[in-house]
Coordinates of C-alpha atoms in Angstrom, one line a residue:
Chain A
X1 CA -104.2 -14.0 13.3
X2 CA -106.7 -11.4 12.9
X3 CA -105.2 -8.0 11.9
X4 CA -106.5 -5.0 13.5
X5 CA -107.8 -2.8 10.7
X6 CA -106.5 1.0 9.7
X7 CA -109.5 2.6 7.8
X8 CA -109.1 6.0 6.3
X9 CA -112.6 8.0 6.3
X10 CA -112.9 10.2 3.4
X11 CA -115.5 12.8 3.6
X12 CA -117.0 13.5 0.3
X13 CA -119.2 16.6 -0.7
X14 CA -120.6 16.7 -4.1
X15 CA -118.1 14.3 -5.3
X16 CA -115.0 16.0 -3.8
X17 CA -113.1 15.1 -0.9
X18 CA -113.5 17.9 1.5
X19 CA -110.9 17.8 4.0
X20 CA -107.9 19.9 2.8
X21 CA -105.4 17.3 1.9
X22 CA -102.0 17.8 1.1
X23 CA -100.3 15.0 -0.5
X24 CA -97.7 16.0 -3.3
X25 CA -97.8 12.8 -5.1
X26 CA -101.6 13.0 -5.9
X27 CA -102.3 15.2 -9.0
X28 CA -106.1 15.9 -7.9
X29 CA -106.1 15.1 -4.0
X30 CA -109.4 16.2 -3.9
X31 CA -110.6 13.3 -6.2
X32 CA -111.9 10.5 -4.2
X33 CA -111.2 8.0 -6.7
X34 CA -107.3 8.9 -6.9
X35 CA -107.5 9.3 -3.3
X36 CA -108.7 5.7 -2.6
X37 CA -106.0 4.3 -5.1
X38 CA -103.6 6.1 -3.0
X39 CA -104.6 4.9 0.5
X40 CA -105.1 1.2 -1.3
X41 CA -101.2 1.4 -2.5
X42 CA -100.6 2.2 0.9
X43 CA -102.0 -1.0 2.5
X44 CA -105.5 0.7 3.9
X45 CA -107.3 -2.3 5.1
X46 CA -110.8 -0.9 4.2
X47 CA -111.9 2.7 2.9
X48 CA -115.1 4.6 4.2
X49 CA -116.8 6.9 2.3
X50 CA -119.1 9.5 3.8
X51 CA -121.4 11.6 2.1
X52 CA -121.7 15.0 4.1
X53 CA -123.4 16.9 1.3
X54 CA -126.6 15.2 2.4
X55 CA -128.4 16.3 -0.8
X56 CA -130.1 14.4 -3.5
X57 CA -127.3 15.4 -5.8
X58 CA -124.6 14.9 -3.8
X59 CA -125.7 11.3 -2.9
X60 CA -126.0 10.7 -6.7
X61 CA -122.4 11.7 -6.9
X62 CA -120.9 9.7 -4.2
X63 CA -122.7 6.6 -5.9
X64 CA -120.5 7.5 -9.1
X65 CA -117.7 7.7 -6.9
X66 CA -118.0 4.3 -5.4
X67 CA -118.7 2.7 -8.9
X68 CA -115.7 4.1 -10.1
X69 CA -113.5 3.1 -7.2
X70 CA -115.0 -0.2 -6.9
X71 CA -113.7 -1.3 -10.4
X72 CA -109.6 -0.2 -9.4
X73 CA -109.6 -0.8 -6.1
X74 CA -110.0 -4.3 -4.4
X75 CA -110.5 -3.9 -1.0
X76 CA -114.0 -3.4 1.4
X77 CA -115.7 -0.1 0.9
X78 CA -118.3 1.3 3.1
X79 CA -120.6 4.1 2.2
X80 CA -122.5 6.3 4.9
X81 CA -124.3 9.8 5.2
X82 CA -127.8 10.1 3.8
X83 CA -128.7 6.2 4.0
X84 CA -132.5 6.5 5.2
X85 CA -134.0 3.4 3.5
X86 CA -133.5 0.0 2.4
X87 CA -133.8 1.1 -1.6
X88 CA -130.7 3.6 -0.6
X89 CA -128.9 0.4 0.9
X90 CA -129.5 -1.6 -2.2
X91 CA -128.5 1.2 -4.6
X92 CA -125.2 1.8 -2.8
X93 CA -124.5 -2.0 -2.5
X94 CA -125.3 -2.5 -6.6
X95 CA -123.1 0.4 -7.1
X96 CA -120.2 -1.5 -5.4
X97 CA -120.3 -0.6 -1.6
X98 CA -119.8 -3.6 0.7
X99 CA -121.6 -2.0 3.8
X100 CA -123.4 0.8 4.5
X101 CA -123.0 2.9 7.5
X102 CA -126.3 3.9 9.0
X103 CA -126.7 6.7 12.2
X104 CA -129.9 9.3 12.3
X105 CA -131.7 6.8 10.0
X106 CA -131.4 3.7 12.7
X107 CA -132.3 5.9 15.4
X108 CA -135.4 7.4 13.8
X109 CA -136.2 3.9 12.9
X110 CA -134.8 0.8 14.2
X111 CA -136.0 -1.4 12.1
X112 CA -133.9 -0.3 9.1
X113 CA -131.3 -2.4 11.0
X114 CA -132.9 -5.6 11.3
X115 CA -134.7 -5.2 7.8
X116 CA -131.2 -4.4 6.2
X117 CA -129.5 -7.4 7.8
X118 CA -132.2 -9.7 6.6
X119 CA -132.2 -8.9 3.2
X120 CA -128.5 -8.1 2.8
X121 CA -126.8 -10.0 5.6
X122 CA -125.3 -8.2 9.1
X123 CA -122.0 -8.2 7.8
X124 CA -123.4 -5.1 5.3
X125 CA -125.0 -3.0 8.3
X126 CA -122.8 -1.0 10.2
X127 CA -124.5 1.0 12.8
X128 CA -122.4 4.6 13.1
X129 CA -123.0 5.8 16.8
X130 CA -122.2 9.3 17.4
X131 CA -121.4 9.6 21.1
X132 CA -121.3 12.7 23.7
X133 CA -120.4 12.3 27.1
X134 CA -123.1 13.4 29.5
X135 CA -122.3 13.1 33.3
X136 CA -121.1 9.4 34.0
X137 CA -122.7 8.3 30.6
X138 CA -122.8 9.2 27.0
X139 CA -125.5 9.7 24.8
X140 CA -126.2 9.0 21.0
X141 CA -126.6 11.8 18.9
X142 CA -128.3 12.4 15.2
X143 CA -128.1 14.9 12.6
X144 CA -124.2 15.3 12.5
X145 CA -124.0 15.6 16.2
X146 CA -126.6 18.4 16.4
X147 CA -129.6 16.9 18.2
X148 CA -129.3 14.5 21.5
X149 CA -131.4 11.2 20.9
X150 CA -131.2 10.4 24.7
X151 CA -130.5 7.0 23.9
X152 CA -127.8 5.9 26.2
X153 CA -124.6 4.6 23.9
X154 CA -124.1 1.2 25.6
X155 CA -127.9 0.4 25.3
X156 CA -128.1 1.6 21.9
X157 CA -125.3 -0.3 20.6
X158 CA -126.4 -3.5 22.7
X159 CA -129.7 -3.0 20.7
X160 CA -128.1 -2.4 17.6
X161 CA -126.1 -5.7 17.6
X162 CA -129.3 -7.4 18.4
X163 CA -131.4 -5.8 15.6
X164 CA -128.2 -7.6 13.3
X165 CA -125.8 -4.9 12.9
X166 CA -122.7 -6.4 12.0
X167 CA -120.1 -3.8 13.2
X168 CA -120.2 -0.6 15.1
X169 CA -118.9 2.5 14.2
X170 CA -118.0 4.6 17.2
X171 CA -117.3 8.1 17.2
X172 CA -116.6 10.5 20.1
X173 CA -118.2 13.7 19.4
X174 CA -116.1 15.3 22.3
X175 CA -112.7 13.9 21.1
X176 CA -113.3 14.3 17.2
X177 CA -110.8 17.2 15.9
X178 CA -109.3 17.6 19.2
X179 CA -106.1 15.5 18.0
X180 CA -105.8 14.6 22.1
X181 CA -106.8 10.7 21.8
X182 CA -109.7 8.3 21.5
X183 CA -112.3 8.5 24.1
X184 CA -110.6 5.3 25.7
X185 CA -113.4 4.6 28.4
X186 CA -116.4 4.9 25.9
X187 CA -114.2 2.9 23.2
X188 CA -113.5 0.1 26.0
X189 CA -117.2 -0.1 27.3
X190 CA -118.6 -0.5 24.1
X191 CA -116.2 -2.8 23.1
X192 CA -116.9 -5.1 26.0
X193 CA -120.7 -4.7 25.9
X194 CA -121.0 -6.1 22.2
X195 CA -119.8 -9.2 20.4
X196 CA -119.5 -7.8 17.3
X197 CA -116.3 -5.8 16.1
X198 CA -116.3 -2.2 17.1
X199 CA -114.3 0.7 15.0
X200 CA -113.0 3.5 17.0
X201 CA -113.0 7.2 15.5
X202 CA -112.5 10.5 16.7
X203 CA -109.5 12.2 18.7
X204 CA -106.4 10.5 16.8
X205 CA -103.4 12.8 17.2
X206 CA -100.5 10.5 17.7
X207 CA -99.2 6.8 17.0
X208 CA -99.8 6.3 20.8
X209 CA -103.1 7.4 20.7
X210 CA -104.2 4.9 17.8
X211 CA -102.2 2.2 19.9
X212 CA -104.3 2.9 23.2
X213 CA -107.3 2.9 21.1
X214 CA -106.7 -0.9 20.3
X215 CA -104.9 -1.9 23.5
X216 CA -106.8 0.1 26.4
X217 CA -110.0 1.0 24.4
X218 CA -110.3 -2.8 22.9
X219 CA -110.9 -1.5 19.4
X220 CA -111.3 -3.9 16.7
X221 CA -110.6 -1.2 14.2
X222 CA -109.6 2.6 13.9
X223 CA -111.0 5.4 11.6
X224 CA -108.4 7.7 10.6
X225 CA -109.5 11.0 8.6
X226 CA -107.3 14.3 9.0
X227 CA -104.2 12.7 10.6
X228 CA -103.9 10.7 7.2
X229 CA -105.4 13.3 5.2
X230 CA -102.8 16.2 6.3
X231 CA -99.8 13.7 5.6
X232 CA -98.9 13.8 9.3
X233 CA -98.9 9.8 9.2
X234 CA -98.9 7.4 6.5
X235 CA -100.7 4.0 6.9
X236 CA -97.1 2.3 6.8
X237 CA -95.9 4.2 9.6
X238 CA -99.1 3.6 12.0
X239 CA -98.8 -0.3 11.0
X240 CA -95.3 -0.3 11.6
X241 CA -95.6 1.2 15.2
X242 CA -98.5 -0.8 16.3
X243 CA -96.8 -3.9 14.7
X244 CA -93.3 -3.0 17.1
X245 CA -95.9 -2.8 19.9
X246 CA -97.2 -6.3 19.6
X247 CA -100.5 -5.6 17.8
X248 CA -101.2 -7.4 14.5
X249 CA -101.4 -5.7 11.4
X250 CA -101.6 -6.7 7.8
X251 CA -98.7 -5.9 5.1
Chain B
X1 CA -115.3 -18.2 -20.1
X2 CA -116.1 -17.8 -16.7
X3 CA -119.4 -18.5 -15.0
X4 CA -120.3 -16.6 -12.0
X5 CA -123.3 -18.1 -10.4
X6 CA -126.1 -15.8 -9.4
X7 CA -128.6 -16.9 -6.8
X8 CA -130.0 -13.5 -5.6
X9 CA -127.6 -12.7 -2.4
X10 CA -124.1 -13.3 -3.5
X11 CA -121.8 -10.6 -4.0
X12 CA -121.3 -11.4 -7.7
X13 CA -120.9 -8.0 -8.8
X14 CA -117.2 -7.4 -7.1
X15 CA -116.4 -10.7 -8.1
X16 CA -117.2 -9.6 -12.1
X17 CA -115.4 -6.5 -11.1
X18 CA -112.1 -8.2 -10.4
X19 CA -112.2 -10.6 -13.4
X20 CA -113.2 -7.4 -15.8
X21 CA -109.7 -5.8 -14.0
X22 CA -107.9 -9.1 -14.7
X23 CA -109.3 -8.8 -18.2
X24 CA -110.7 -12.0 -17.8
X25 CA -114.0 -12.9 -19.6
X26 CA -117.1 -13.8 -17.2
X27 CA -120.8 -13.9 -17.5
X28 CA -123.6 -14.1 -14.8
X29 CA -125.1 -17.6 -14.4
X30 CA -128.9 -17.1 -13.6
X31 CA -130.3 -20.7 -14.4
X32 CA -128.8 -24.3 -15.2
X33 CA -129.0 -23.7 -18.8
X34 CA -126.4 -20.9 -18.4
X35 CA -123.7 -23.2 -17.8
X36 CA -123.5 -23.9 -21.7
X37 CA -120.3 -22.8 -23.1
X38 CA -118.6 -21.9 -19.8
X39 CA -115.2 -23.5 -18.8
X40 CA -115.0 -22.7 -15.3
X41 CA -117.4 -21.7 -12.4
X42 CA -117.4 -19.2 -9.4
X43 CA -119.9 -20.0 -6.7
X44 CA -119.6 -16.6 -4.8
X45 CA -121.3 -15.7 -1.2
X46 CA -122.2 -13.8 1.0
X47 CA -125.6 -14.2 2.7
X48 CA -127.3 -16.7 4.5
X49 CA -126.9 -20.7 3.9
X50 CA -130.8 -21.5 3.8
X51 CA -131.4 -18.9 1.3
X52 CA -128.6 -19.7 -0.8
X53 CA -129.9 -23.4 -1.2
X54 CA -133.5 -22.4 -1.5
X55 CA -132.7 -20.1 -4.4
X56 CA -129.9 -22.7 -6.0
X57 CA -132.6 -25.4 -6.2
X58 CA -135.2 -22.7 -7.1
X59 CA -133.2 -21.6 -10.4
X60 CA -131.9 -25.3 -11.3
X61 CA -128.9 -24.6 -10.4
X62 CA -128.3 -27.1 -7.7
X63 CA -128.4 -30.1 -9.7
X64 CA -126.4 -28.6 -12.3
X65 CA -123.6 -27.7 -10.0
X66 CA -123.3 -31.1 -8.3
X67 CA -123.1 -32.5 -11.9
X68 CA -120.2 -30.3 -12.7
X69 CA -118.9 -30.9 -9.3
X70 CA -118.8 -34.6 -9.9
X71 CA -117.4 -34.6 -12.9
X72 CA -114.5 -32.5 -11.6
X73 CA -114.7 -29.5 -13.9
X74 CA -112.9 -26.3 -12.8
X75 CA -115.0 -24.5 -9.5
X76 CA -114.1 -22.1 -7.4
X77 CA -116.7 -21.8 -4.2
X78 CA -116.0 -18.4 -2.4
X79 CA -117.2 -17.6 1.3
X80 CA -120.5 -19.2 1.5
X81 CA -119.9 -20.9 -1.8
X82 CA -117.4 -22.9 0.3
X83 CA -119.7 -24.0 3.0
X84 CA -122.4 -25.0 0.7
X85 CA -120.0 -27.8 -0.7
X86 CA -120.4 -29.2 2.8
X87 CA -123.1 -31.4 4.1
X88 CA -124.9 -29.6 6.4
X89 CA -124.9 -25.9 8.5
X90 CA -125.8 -25.2 12.1
X91 CA -127.2 -22.2 10.7
X92 CA -129.7 -23.9 8.7
X93 CA -130.9 -27.3 10.1
X94 CA -133.8 -27.6 7.6
X95 CA -131.9 -27.3 4.4
X96 CA -128.9 -29.4 3.6
X97 CA -126.2 -28.2 1.5
X98 CA -124.5 -29.8 -1.6
X99 CA -122.9 -32.5 0.1
X100 CA -119.8 -32.5 -2.3
X101 CA -117.6 -32.5 0.9
X102 CA -118.2 -34.5 4.1
X103 CA -118.4 -32.1 7.0
X104 CA -120.3 -29.7 8.8
X105 CA -120.7 -25.8 8.9
X106 CA -120.7 -24.4 12.8
X107 CA -120.2 -21.2 14.3
X108 CA -117.5 -19.2 15.8
X109 CA -117.7 -19.6 19.7
X110 CA -115.9 -17.4 22.3
X111 CA -115.1 -14.9 19.7
X112 CA -116.5 -11.6 17.9
X113 CA -119.0 -12.7 15.4
X114 CA -119.2 -11.8 12.4
X115 CA -115.2 -12.8 11.9
X116 CA -114.4 -9.1 10.0
X117 CA -111.1 -8.4 8.4
X118 CA -107.9 -9.4 7.2
X119 CA -106.5 -12.9 8.5
X120 CA -103.8 -14.9 7.8
X121 CA -103.8 -18.1 5.8
X122 CA -101.1 -20.8 6.5
X123 CA -100.3 -23.0 3.4
X124 CA -100.4 -26.8 4.0
X125 CA -100.1 -28.0 0.9
X126 CA -98.6 -26.6 -2.2
X127 CA -100.9 -25.9 -5.2
X128 CA -100.7 -23.7 -8.5
X129 CA -103.1 -21.7 -6.7
X130 CA -100.4 -20.0 -4.3
X131 CA -98.1 -19.2 -7.3
X132 CA -96.5 -16.1 -6.1
X133 CA -98.3 -15.9 -2.8
X134 CA -96.5 -16.2 0.3
X135 CA -97.2 -18.6 3.1
X136 CA -98.9 -16.7 6.0
X137 CA -100.4 -13.9 3.9
X138 CA -103.5 -11.8 4.8
X139 CA -106.9 -12.2 3.2
X140 CA -110.1 -10.3 3.9
X141 CA -112.8 -12.7 5.8
X142 CA -116.2 -11.9 6.5
X143 CA -118.4 -14.6 8.1
X144 CA -119.7 -16.1 11.4
X145 CA -119.2 -19.6 10.5
X146 CA -116.7 -22.2 9.6
X147 CA -116.5 -25.7 8.1
X148 CA -115.3 -29.0 10.1
X149 CA -114.0 -31.0 7.3
X150 CA -114.0 -34.9 7.6
X151 CA -111.6 -35.1 4.8
X152 CA -108.2 -33.7 6.2
X153 CA -106.6 -34.3 2.7
X154 CA -108.7 -31.6 1.0
X155 CA -107.6 -28.8 3.3
X156 CA -105.0 -26.7 1.7
X157 CA -105.0 -23.6 3.6
X158 CA -106.2 -23.0 7.3
X159 CA -106.8 -19.6 9.3
X160 CA -106.8 -19.1 13.1
X161 CA -109.8 -17.4 14.8
X162 CA -110.8 -19.0 18.2
X163 CA -110.0 -22.4 16.7
X164 CA -108.0 -22.9 13.4
X165 CA -110.1 -24.1 10.7
X166 CA -110.0 -25.0 6.8
X167 CA -109.6 -21.5 4.5
X168 CA -109.0 -23.2 1.3
X169 CA -110.3 -26.5 0.1
X170 CA -109.1 -28.5 -3.1
X171 CA -110.0 -31.5 -4.4
X172 CA -109.3 -32.1 -7.8
X173 CA -110.4 -29.2 -10.0
X174 CA -112.5 -28.1 -7.2
X175 CA -111.3 -25.3 -5.4
X176 CA -113.0 -23.0 -2.4
X177 CA -112.0 -20.1 -0.2
X178 CA -113.6 -18.8 3.0
X179 CA -112.3 -15.4 2.6
X180 CA -112.8 -12.7 -0.5
X181 CA -110.1 -13.0 -2.9
X182 CA -112.0 -10.0 -4.9
X183 CA -111.6 -8.0 -1.6
X184 CA -108.3 -8.7 -0.9
X185 CA -106.2 -6.3 -2.6
X186 CA -102.9 -7.3 -4.5
X187 CA -102.7 -10.8 -3.1
X188 CA -106.6 -11.5 -3.6
X189 CA -106.4 -10.7 -7.1
X190 CA -102.8 -12.7 -7.4
X191 CA -105.0 -15.6 -6.0
X192 CA -107.8 -15.3 -8.6
X193 CA -105.4 -15.0 -11.5
X194 CA -103.9 -18.2 -10.2
X195 CA -107.0 -19.8 -10.1
X196 CA -108.3 -18.5 -13.7
X197 CA -105.0 -19.3 -15.5
X198 CA -103.3 -22.6 -13.5
X199 CA -105.9 -24.3 -11.9

């Protein structure tokens, strides 16, 4: 049976992992290569690298990180942040990324999804959606959650699927960093509206939050950042909990 | 020396990196004449069926691969590299496959497509490929189509996603896997190493 994926997300700025990481076992916890190896050893199902530096220099360093990681870590790697053109995608994939995540650039230029899918295959293209609740619905935001694109999230997710996205990375701006749980209604609505996998992100604070995202939210995978980075939970502990609650996980 | 076939769309770099990590010598094959001096062939895959076939033909690798297969020389197809061994695919009515195995490639029904993630392989037959690998181990899958094999004897591993389908095929020295061993962490590397050293 297909397992629910646990995906650590590393925010990288100029080659360093940004969120304070407090693992004792790792000599240099700010080093994305070391951290990727650490999560791989813990049975992470994939790893996502987000370049939050968003400068030319930061992107170059990021590609170098991916190159190094892909020589030592043999699980799927996704790169996001600052990918704006087909050329950017090509370079990321060439450096060892298996998938690229696009957010703002896809809203500005939806053809980036279809062109990317035609050239590299749908499985390479992850449509990242930053969603913010407003009234009864949600809107997709751009520029790291600062600008409202006024696109309805459900409609945008469906359109992204039609254009050829292979997966949706759904981040709730409202819940991000709150540790009070995923936006389950959002996750569920998007997951039931498309026929491609949905990765839930934003809001996890406890093990039961993760379980809820999978069971009630119908998420195919969950993205975790600070919860793992600060050492509150290990991937092992999360998977064990999910398994005890009849969710299929991979060991 | 292992030859990794490049037909433009494959994930040959990750396969090469995995072999480098295992300290196995490999080279990239761009044309029919690059087969010289190679003991084993890997046909990796990610991309579309039609593009793959068109490119294999354009590079003179299609015929050469068929010769290789019929001579029963060591071969490993990965993902799309498994699918093109069959006769035809729903994905590409106009271009037929290598046709080395009887059967066709069809799209998943009533499930999220593509299947992305770790799924289990149930071992159907003993093989040196499985040395040190447990039954029902998880491997990384990434595909929208799967094969229906008319020859059931060649199915040595199966996986379930909506339907139960062949995920590892073997006949003589020709092996093919529907998942990505090069992206399946330690168990994937183990399988690759088994193929290189034991198969």
